[in-house]
Amino acid sequence: MSKQHLLITGVSGFLGSNLAYALKDRFDILGVYHAHPFAVSGVSTCQADLASPEDCQRIVREFKPDVCLHCAALADIDRCESAREEAYRSNVEATRFLTDALLGARCKLVHISTDAVYGGEEGDYSEETPPKPLNYYAHTKLLAESEAVRCPGSLIVRTAFFGWNLGPGKKPLSEWVLGELAAGKTIRGFTDVITSFLYMFDFSDLLLKALESDLVGIFNFASADSISKYAFARALARRFGYDEGLVVPASFDQFPLKARRSKNLSLDTSKLTRELGISLPTVGQGVERLFFDRPGRSG
Ligand SMILES: NC(=O)c1ccc[n+]([C@@H]2O[C@H](COP(=O)([O-])OP(=O)(O)OC[C@H]3O[C@@H](n4cnc5c(N)ncnc54)[C@H](OP(=O)(O)O)[C@@H]3O)[C@@H](O)[C@H]2O)c1
């Protein structure tokens, strides 16, 4: 039987590259990059600007996707604050034009949104919690959701994730922490920034289950528990055999950044666990998988 066609936007990014790698044996994949050419063995890739309606129409017409994982975005929170036009273009207009192209194409759209659409004060947000974006990035991601829902049967995934970067982009948090610890450097870990982020390949496993169950609507994709960035960095140090004492506690308020941030982004995942009939991995279990999947591991 021929494989389903899977279109992955943002294939040169952190999430898109990992999903292409994780799903390449299950699907016939076309990955779209924009400014950074990228290849994954067993995956076709092409260049396109999704903020161009013509590019979106062409890709959908020629590739005829059954499923589209829309990972592309301008995801640099501080850059979104200063380059608002670019952020609007890449996050809102690109989603609008992609959705327009998919209308009538009988394709399942999975739109990757963010935990940052929630306010970040109380935490434990469910999909029913009214969003309260604190920065321009989150604002554009929320607008993008309202574009993606126009595609019948679309799934909107509010999430955050950690893992190994396969693409050309900058190192994600876990890799940066491990690099600093390996160099014997002291790092500050925020005790007041809470996340429920998921290990990347736990994310791809969940995504497959969500596709099998044809989930529709907004879902939080997150770990079963939540953790401060400080505790996370210490968990990484412990698991990878570095000195935990190199991670010192700090408050996020000591480091003013360009864009405001939501501090408590712990997510309630009961809707997802109920709909899929499964229990979700904890952050600690994700760290175990991160360790197991480390680059250069033998055996
Ligand atoms: N990283 C996180 O911690 C996090 C947390 C929550 C949610 N998210 C969401 O998850 C998704 C993936 O994030 P990520 O960390 O993988 O981002 P990333 O590494 O910065 O990658 C972004 C991708 O989007 C592509 N892109 C941007 N503008 C484009 C355009 N106009 N046309 C075509 N492609 C374009 C980029 O292509 P080029 O590089 O080739 O230009 C790149 O492949 C995003 O929707 C983000 O909002 C991320």
PDB file of N, CA, C and O in Angstrom, residues 124-173:
ATOM      1  N   ASP A 124      -1.222  25.544  35.007  1.00  0.00           N
ATOM      2  CA  ASP A 124      -2.178  24.451  34.890  1.00  0.00           C
ATOM      3  C   ASP A 124      -3.312  24.794  33.913  1.00  0.00           C
ATOM      4  O   ASP A 124      -4.479  24.526  34.168  1.00  0.00           O
ATOM      5  N   TYR A 125      -2.939  25.366  32.788  1.00  0.00           N
ATOM      6  CA  TYR A 125      -3.928  25.837  31.818  1.00  0.00           C
ATOM      7  C   TYR A 125      -4.562  24.694  31.051  1.00  0.00           C
ATOM      8  O   TYR A 125      -3.853  23.841  30.511  1.00  0.00           O
ATOM      9  N   SER A 126      -5.882  24.745  30.965  1.00  0.00           N
ATOM     10  CA  SER A 126      -6.573  23.803  30.088  1.00  0.00           C
ATOM     11  C   SER A 126      -6.903  24.541  28.792  1.00  0.00           C
ATOM     12  O   SER A 126      -6.776  25.777  28.722  1.00  0.00           O
ATOM     13  N   GLU A 127      -7.362  23.798  27.807  1.00  0.00           N
ATOM     14  CA  GLU A 127      -7.703  24.378  26.512  1.00  0.00           C
ATOM     15  C   GLU A 127      -8.871  25.360  26.651  1.00  0.00           C
ATOM     16  O   GLU A 127      -9.110  26.175  25.760  1.00  0.00           O
ATOM     17  N   GLU A 128      -9.603  25.244  27.768  1.00  0.00           N
ATOM     18  CA  GLU A 128     -10.743  26.136  27.999  1.00  0.00           C
ATOM     19  C   GLU A 128     -10.322  27.482  28.574  1.00  0.00           C
ATOM     20  O   GLU A 128     -11.097  28.433  28.579  1.00  0.00           O
ATOM     21  N   THR A 129      -9.078  27.560  29.089  1.00  0.00           N
ATOM     22  CA  THR A 129      -8.614  28.813  29.692  1.00  0.00           C
ATOM     23  C   THR A 129      -8.520  29.885  28.614  1.00  0.00           C
ATOM     24  O   THR A 129      -7.900  29.641  27.569  1.00  0.00           O
ATOM     25  N   PRO A 130      -9.112  31.056  28.853  1.00  0.00           N
ATOM     26  CA  PRO A 130      -8.987  32.098  27.820  1.00  0.00           C
ATOM     27  C   PRO A 130      -7.521  32.470  27.610  1.00  0.00           C
ATOM     28  O   PRO A 130      -6.804  32.718  28.578  1.00  0.00           O
ATOM     29  N   PRO A 131      -7.052  32.483  26.361  1.00  0.00           N
ATOM     30  CA  PRO A 131      -5.649  32.841  26.102  1.00  0.00           C
ATOM     31  C   PRO A 131      -5.364  34.283  26.527  1.00  0.00           C
ATOM     32  O   PRO A 131      -6.264  35.120  26.554  1.00  0.00           O
ATOM     33  N   LYS A 132      -4.117  34.536  26.860  1.00  0.00           N
ATOM     34  CA  LYS A 132      -3.735  35.893  27.270  1.00  0.00           C
ATOM     35  C   LYS A 132      -2.274  36.113  26.833  1.00  0.00           C
ATOM     36  O   LYS A 132      -1.370  36.075  27.662  1.00  0.00           O
ATOM     37  N   PRO A 133      -2.059  36.297  25.530  1.00  0.00           N
ATOM     38  CA  PRO A 133      -0.672  36.411  25.055  1.00  0.00           C
ATOM     39  C   PRO A 133       0.023  37.637  25.624  1.00  0.00           C
ATOM     40  O   PRO A 133      -0.532  38.725  25.599  1.00  0.00           O
ATOM     41  N   LEU A 134       1.229  37.436  26.143  1.00  0.00           N
ATOM     42  CA  LEU A 134       1.953  38.530  26.792  1.00  0.00           C
ATOM     43  C   LEU A 134       2.942  39.216  25.871  1.00  0.00           C
ATOM     44  O   LEU A 134       3.500  40.237  26.233  1.00  0.00           O
ATOM     45  N   ASN A 135       3.206  38.641  24.706  1.00  0.00           N
ATOM     46  CA  ASN A 135       4.186  39.262  23.808  1.00  0.00           C
ATOM     47  C   ASN A 135       3.696  39.106  22.369  1.00  0.00           C
ATOM     48  O   ASN A 135       2.707  38.423  22.100  1.00  0.00           O
ATOM     49  N   TYR A 136       4.414  39.762  21.447  1.00  0.00           N
ATOM     50  CA  TYR A 136       3.933  39.795  20.062  1.00  0.00           C
ATOM     51  C   TYR A 136       3.992  38.410  19.415  1.00  0.00           C
ATOM     52  O   TYR A 136       3.125  38.050  18.622  1.00  0.00           O
ATOM     53  N   TYR A 137       5.010  37.633  19.771  1.00  0.00           N
ATOM     54  CA  TYR A 137       5.100  36.257  19.262  1.00  0.00           C
ATOM     55  C   TYR A 137       3.815  35.497  19.597  1.00  0.00           C
ATOM     56  O   TYR A 137       3.160  34.913  18.716  1.00  0.00           O
ATOM     57  N   ALA A 138       3.463  35.513  20.879  1.00  0.00           N
ATOM     58  CA  ALA A 138       2.278  34.762  21.322  1.00  0.00           C
ATOM     59  C   ALA A 138       1.012  35.323  20.665  1.00  0.00           C
ATOM     60  O   ALA A 138       0.098  34.564  20.299  1.00  0.00           O
ATOM     61  N   HIS A 139       0.983  36.639  20.494  1.00  0.00           N
ATOM     62  CA  HIS A 139      -0.168  37.269  19.852  1.00  0.00           C
ATOM     63  C   HIS A 139      -0.325  36.746  18.414  1.00  0.00           C
ATOM     64  O   HIS A 139      -1.421  36.361  17.996  1.00  0.00           O
ATOM     65  N   THR A 140       0.802  36.698  17.674  1.00  0.00           N
ATOM     66  CA  THR A 140       0.710  36.220  16.281  1.00  0.00           C
ATOM     67  C   THR A 140       0.381  34.725  16.231  1.00  0.00           C
ATOM     68  O   THR A 140      -0.315  34.267  15.331  1.00  0.00           O
ATOM     69  N   LYS A 141       0.869  33.969  17.203  1.00  0.00           N
ATOM     70  CA  LYS A 141       0.577  32.530  17.201  1.00  0.00           C
ATOM     71  C   LYS A 141      -0.914  32.290  17.477  1.00  0.00           C
ATOM     72  O   LYS A 141      -1.504  31.353  16.935  1.00  0.00           O
ATOM     73  N   LEU A 142      -1.490  33.147  18.303  1.00  0.00           N
ATOM     74  CA  LEU A 142      -2.930  33.010  18.559  1.00  0.00           C
ATOM     75  C   LEU A 142      -3.732  33.386  17.306  1.00  0.00           C
ATOM     76  O   LEU A 142      -4.707  32.707  16.956  1.00  0.00           O
ATOM     77  N   LEU A 143      -3.309  34.445  16.636  1.00  0.00           N
ATOM     78  CA  LEU A 143      -3.978  34.815  15.378  1.00  0.00           C
ATOM     79  C   LEU A 143      -3.845  33.682  14.356  1.00  0.00           C
ATOM     80  O   LEU A 143      -4.781  33.385  13.606  1.00  0.00           O
ATOM     81  N   ALA A 144      -2.674  33.043  14.354  1.00  0.00           N
ATOM     82  CA  ALA A 144      -2.455  31.930  13.412  1.00  0.00           C
ATOM     83  C   ALA A 144      -3.428  30.783  13.695  1.00  0.00           C
ATOM     84  O   ALA A 144      -3.928  30.140  12.768  1.00  0.00           O
ATOM     85  N   GLU A 145      -3.704  30.537  14.963  1.00  0.00           N
ATOM     86  CA  GLU A 145      -4.681  29.483  15.298  1.00  0.00           C
ATOM     87  C   GLU A 145      -6.025  29.781  14.629  1.00  0.00           C
ATOM     88  O   GLU A 145      -6.691  28.876  14.119  1.00  0.00           O
ATOM     89  N   SER A 146      -6.411  31.065  14.670  1.00  0.00           N
ATOM     90  CA  SER A 146      -7.728  31.399  14.114  1.00  0.00           C
ATOM     91  C   SER A 146      -7.734  31.256  12.588  1.00  0.00           C
ATOM     92  O   SER A 146      -8.793  31.132  11.981  1.00  0.00           O
ATOM     93  N   GLU A 147      -6.565  31.274  11.971  1.00  0.00           N
ATOM     94  CA  GLU A 147      -6.492  30.971  10.536  1.00  0.00           C
ATOM     95  C   GLU A 147      -6.596  29.452  10.328  1.00  0.00           C
ATOM     96  O   GLU A 147      -7.343  28.982   9.480  1.00  0.00           O
ATOM     97  N   ALA A 148      -5.843  28.698  11.120  1.00  0.00           N
ATOM     98  CA  ALA A 148      -5.779  27.240  10.919  1.00  0.00           C
ATOM     99  C   ALA A 148      -7.135  26.570  11.151  1.00  0.00           C
ATOM    100  O   ALA A 148      -7.448  25.573  10.484  1.00  0.00           O
ATOM    101  N   VAL A 149      -7.948  27.098  12.067  1.00  0.00           N
ATOM    102  CA  VAL A 149      -9.237  26.433  12.328  1.00  0.00           C
ATOM    103  C   VAL A 149     -10.186  26.514  11.142  1.00  0.00           C
ATOM    104  O   VAL A 149     -11.171  25.782  11.088  1.00  0.00           O
ATOM    105  N   ARG A 150      -9.871  27.376  10.176  1.00  0.00           N
ATOM    106  CA  ARG A 150     -10.725  27.444   8.979  1.00  0.00           C
ATOM    107  C   ARG A 150     -10.619  26.174   8.146  1.00  0.00           C
ATOM    108  O   ARG A 150     -11.462  25.895   7.301  1.00  0.00           O
ATOM    109  N   CYS A 151      -9.547  25.412   8.364  1.00  0.00           N
ATOM    110  CA  CYS A 151      -9.369  24.170   7.597  1.00  0.00           C
ATOM    111  C   CYS A 151     -10.194  23.074   8.286  1.00  0.00           C
ATOM    112  O   CYS A 151      -9.931  22.744   9.449  1.00  0.00           O
ATOM    113  N   PRO A 152     -11.190  22.511   7.624  1.00  0.00           N
ATOM    114  CA  PRO A 152     -12.059  21.542   8.288  1.00  0.00           C
ATOM    115  C   PRO A 152     -11.254  20.383   8.885  1.00  0.00           C
ATOM    116  O   PRO A 152     -10.366  19.840   8.233  1.00  0.00           O
ATOM    117  N   GLY A 153     -11.556  20.035  10.139  1.00  0.00           N
ATOM    118  CA  GLY A 153     -10.899  18.895  10.787  1.00  0.00           C
ATOM    119  C   GLY A 153      -9.510  19.203  11.319  1.00  0.00           C
ATOM    120  O   GLY A 153      -8.778  18.291  11.695  1.00  0.00           O
ATOM    121  N   SER A 154      -9.138  20.480  11.365  1.00  0.00           N
ATOM    122  CA  SER A 154      -7.758  20.788  11.781  1.00  0.00           C
ATOM    123  C   SER A 154      -7.546  20.519  13.271  1.00  0.00           C
ATOM    124  O   SER A 154      -8.476  20.564  14.076  1.00  0.00           O
ATOM    125  N   LEU A 155      -6.291  20.213  13.585  1.00  0.00           N
ATOM    126  CA  LEU A 155      -5.868  19.973  14.969  1.00  0.00           C
ATOM    127  C   LEU A 155      -4.883  21.079  15.335  1.00  0.00           C
ATOM    128  O   LEU A 155      -3.899  21.296  14.617  1.00  0.00           O
ATOM    129  N   ILE A 156      -5.149  21.774  16.434  1.00  0.00           N
ATOM    130  CA  ILE A 156      -4.270  22.860  16.901  1.00  0.00           C
ATOM    131  C   ILE A 156      -3.544  22.353  18.134  1.00  0.00           C
ATOM    132  O   ILE A 156      -4.193  21.974  19.127  1.00  0.00           O
ATOM    133  N   VAL A 157      -2.228  22.348  18.071  1.00  0.00           N
ATOM    134  CA  VAL A 157      -1.423  21.775  19.148  1.00  0.00           C
ATOM    135  C   VAL A 157      -0.706  22.891  19.909  1.00  0.00           C
ATOM    136  O   VAL A 157       0.159  23.569  19.356  1.00  0.00           O
ATOM    137  N   ARG A 158      -1.092  23.082  21.170  1.00  0.00           N
ATOM    138  CA  ARG A 158      -0.383  24.053  22.026  1.00  0.00           C
ATOM    139  C   ARG A 158       0.658  23.279  22.823  1.00  0.00           C
ATOM    140  O   ARG A 158       0.313  22.369  23.577  1.00  0.00           O
ATOM    141  N   THR A 159       1.906  23.671  22.651  1.00  0.00           N
ATOM    142  CA  THR A 159       2.964  22.803  23.142  1.00  0.00           C
ATOM    143  C   THR A 159       4.246  23.556  23.443  1.00  0.00           C
ATOM    144  O   THR A 159       4.389  24.748  23.151  1.00  0.00           O
ATOM    145  N   ALA A 160       5.208  22.844  24.009  1.00  0.00           N
ATOM    146  CA  ALA A 160       6.619  23.246  24.103  1.00  0.00           C
ATOM    147  C   ALA A 160       7.395  21.931  24.182  1.00  0.00           C
ATOM    148  O   ALA A 160       6.843  20.921  24.623  1.00  0.00           O
ATOM    149  N   PHE A 161       8.648  21.945  23.741  1.00  0.00           N
ATOM    150  CA  PHE A 161       9.357  20.664  23.623  1.00  0.00           C
ATOM    151  C   PHE A 161      10.848  20.856  23.850  1.00  0.00           C
ATOM    152  O   PHE A 161      11.369  21.973  23.769  1.00  0.00           O
ATOM    153  N   PHE A 162      11.527  19.747  24.141  1.00  0.00           N
ATOM    154  CA  PHE A 162      12.987  19.776  24.234  1.00  0.00           C
ATOM    155  C   PHE A 162      13.539  18.560  23.504  1.00  0.00           C
ATOM    156  O   PHE A 162      12.816  17.587  23.268  1.00  0.00           O
ATOM    157  N   GLY A 163      14.815  18.638  23.135  1.00  0.00           N
ATOM    158  CA  GLY A 163      15.394  17.515  22.408  1.00  0.00           C
ATOM    159  C   GLY A 163      16.730  17.903  21.808  1.00  0.00           C
ATOM    160  O   GLY A 163      17.321  18.915  22.184  1.00  0.00           O
ATOM    161  N   TRP A 164      17.189  17.088  20.877  1.00  0.00           N
ATOM    162  CA  TRP A 164      18.434  17.353  20.152  1.00  0.00           C
ATOM    163  C   TRP A 164      18.092  18.066  18.865  1.00  0.00           C
ATOM    164  O   TRP A 164      17.145  17.676  18.181  1.00  0.00           O
ATOM    165  N   ASN A 165      18.881  19.065  18.532  1.00  0.00           N
ATOM    166  CA  ASN A 165      18.616  19.783  17.294  1.00  0.00           C
ATOM    167  C   ASN A 165      19.268  19.063  16.119  1.00  0.00           C
ATOM    168  O   ASN A 165      20.467  18.791  16.144  1.00  0.00           O
ATOM    169  N   LEU A 166      18.485  18.747  15.102  1.00  0.00           N
ATOM    170  CA  LEU A 166      19.033  18.104  13.908  1.00  0.00           C
ATOM    171  C   LEU A 166      19.259  19.108  12.790  1.00  0.00           C
ATOM    172  O   LEU A 166      19.938  18.820  11.813  1.00  0.00           O
ATOM    173  N   GLY A 167      18.650  20.281  12.917  1.00  0.00           N
ATOM    174  CA  GLY A 167      18.683  21.268  11.842  1.00  0.00           C
ATOM    175  C   GLY A 167      19.818  22.272  12.001  1.00  0.00           C
ATOM    176  O   GLY A 167      20.644  22.168  12.906  1.00  0.00           O
ATOM    177  N   PRO A 168      19.822  23.274  11.103  1.00  0.00           N
ATOM    178  CA  PRO A 168      20.911  24.249  11.114  1.00  0.00           C
ATOM    179  C   PRO A 168      20.736  25.375  12.131  1.00  0.00           C
ATOM    180  O   PRO A 168      21.615  26.215  12.279  1.00  0.00           O
ATOM    181  N   GLY A 169      19.628  25.370  12.869  1.00  0.00           N
ATOM    182  CA  GLY A 169      19.334  26.494  13.769  1.00  0.00           C
ATOM    183  C   GLY A 169      20.148  26.461  15.050  1.00  0.00           C
ATOM    184  O   GLY A 169      20.997  25.591  15.259  1.00  0.00           O
ATOM    185  N   LYS A 170      19.836  27.433  15.932  1.00  0.00           N
ATOM    186  CA  LYS A 170      20.619  27.528  17.167  1.00  0.00           C
ATOM    187  C   LYS A 170      20.271  26.394  18.131  1.00  0.00           C
ATOM    188  O   LYS A 170      19.203  25.776  18.012  1.00  0.00           O
ATOM    189  N   LYS A 171      21.185  26.152  19.075  1.00  0.00           N
ATOM    190  CA  LYS A 171      20.996  25.033  19.995  1.00  0.00           C
ATOM    191  C   LYS A 171      19.784  25.253  20.892  1.00  0.00           C
ATOM    192  O   LYS A 171      19.627  26.323  21.460  1.00  0.00           O
ATOM    193  N   PRO A 172      18.934  24.240  21.052  1.00  0.00           N
ATOM    194  CA  PRO A 172      17.825  24.374  21.987  1.00  0.00           C
ATOM    195  C   PRO A 172      18.334  24.341  23.432  1.00  0.00           C
ATOM    196  O   PRO A 172      19.489  23.985  23.688  1.00  0.00           O
ATOM    197  N   LEU A 173      17.441  24.683  24.363  1.00  0.00           N
ATOM    198  CA  LEU A 173      17.826  24.830  25.775  1.00  0.00           C
ATOM    199  C   LEU A 173      18.616  23.640  26.321  1.00  0.00           C
ATOM    200  O   LEU A 173      19.686  23.808  26.910  1.00  0.00           O
TER     201      LEU A 173
END
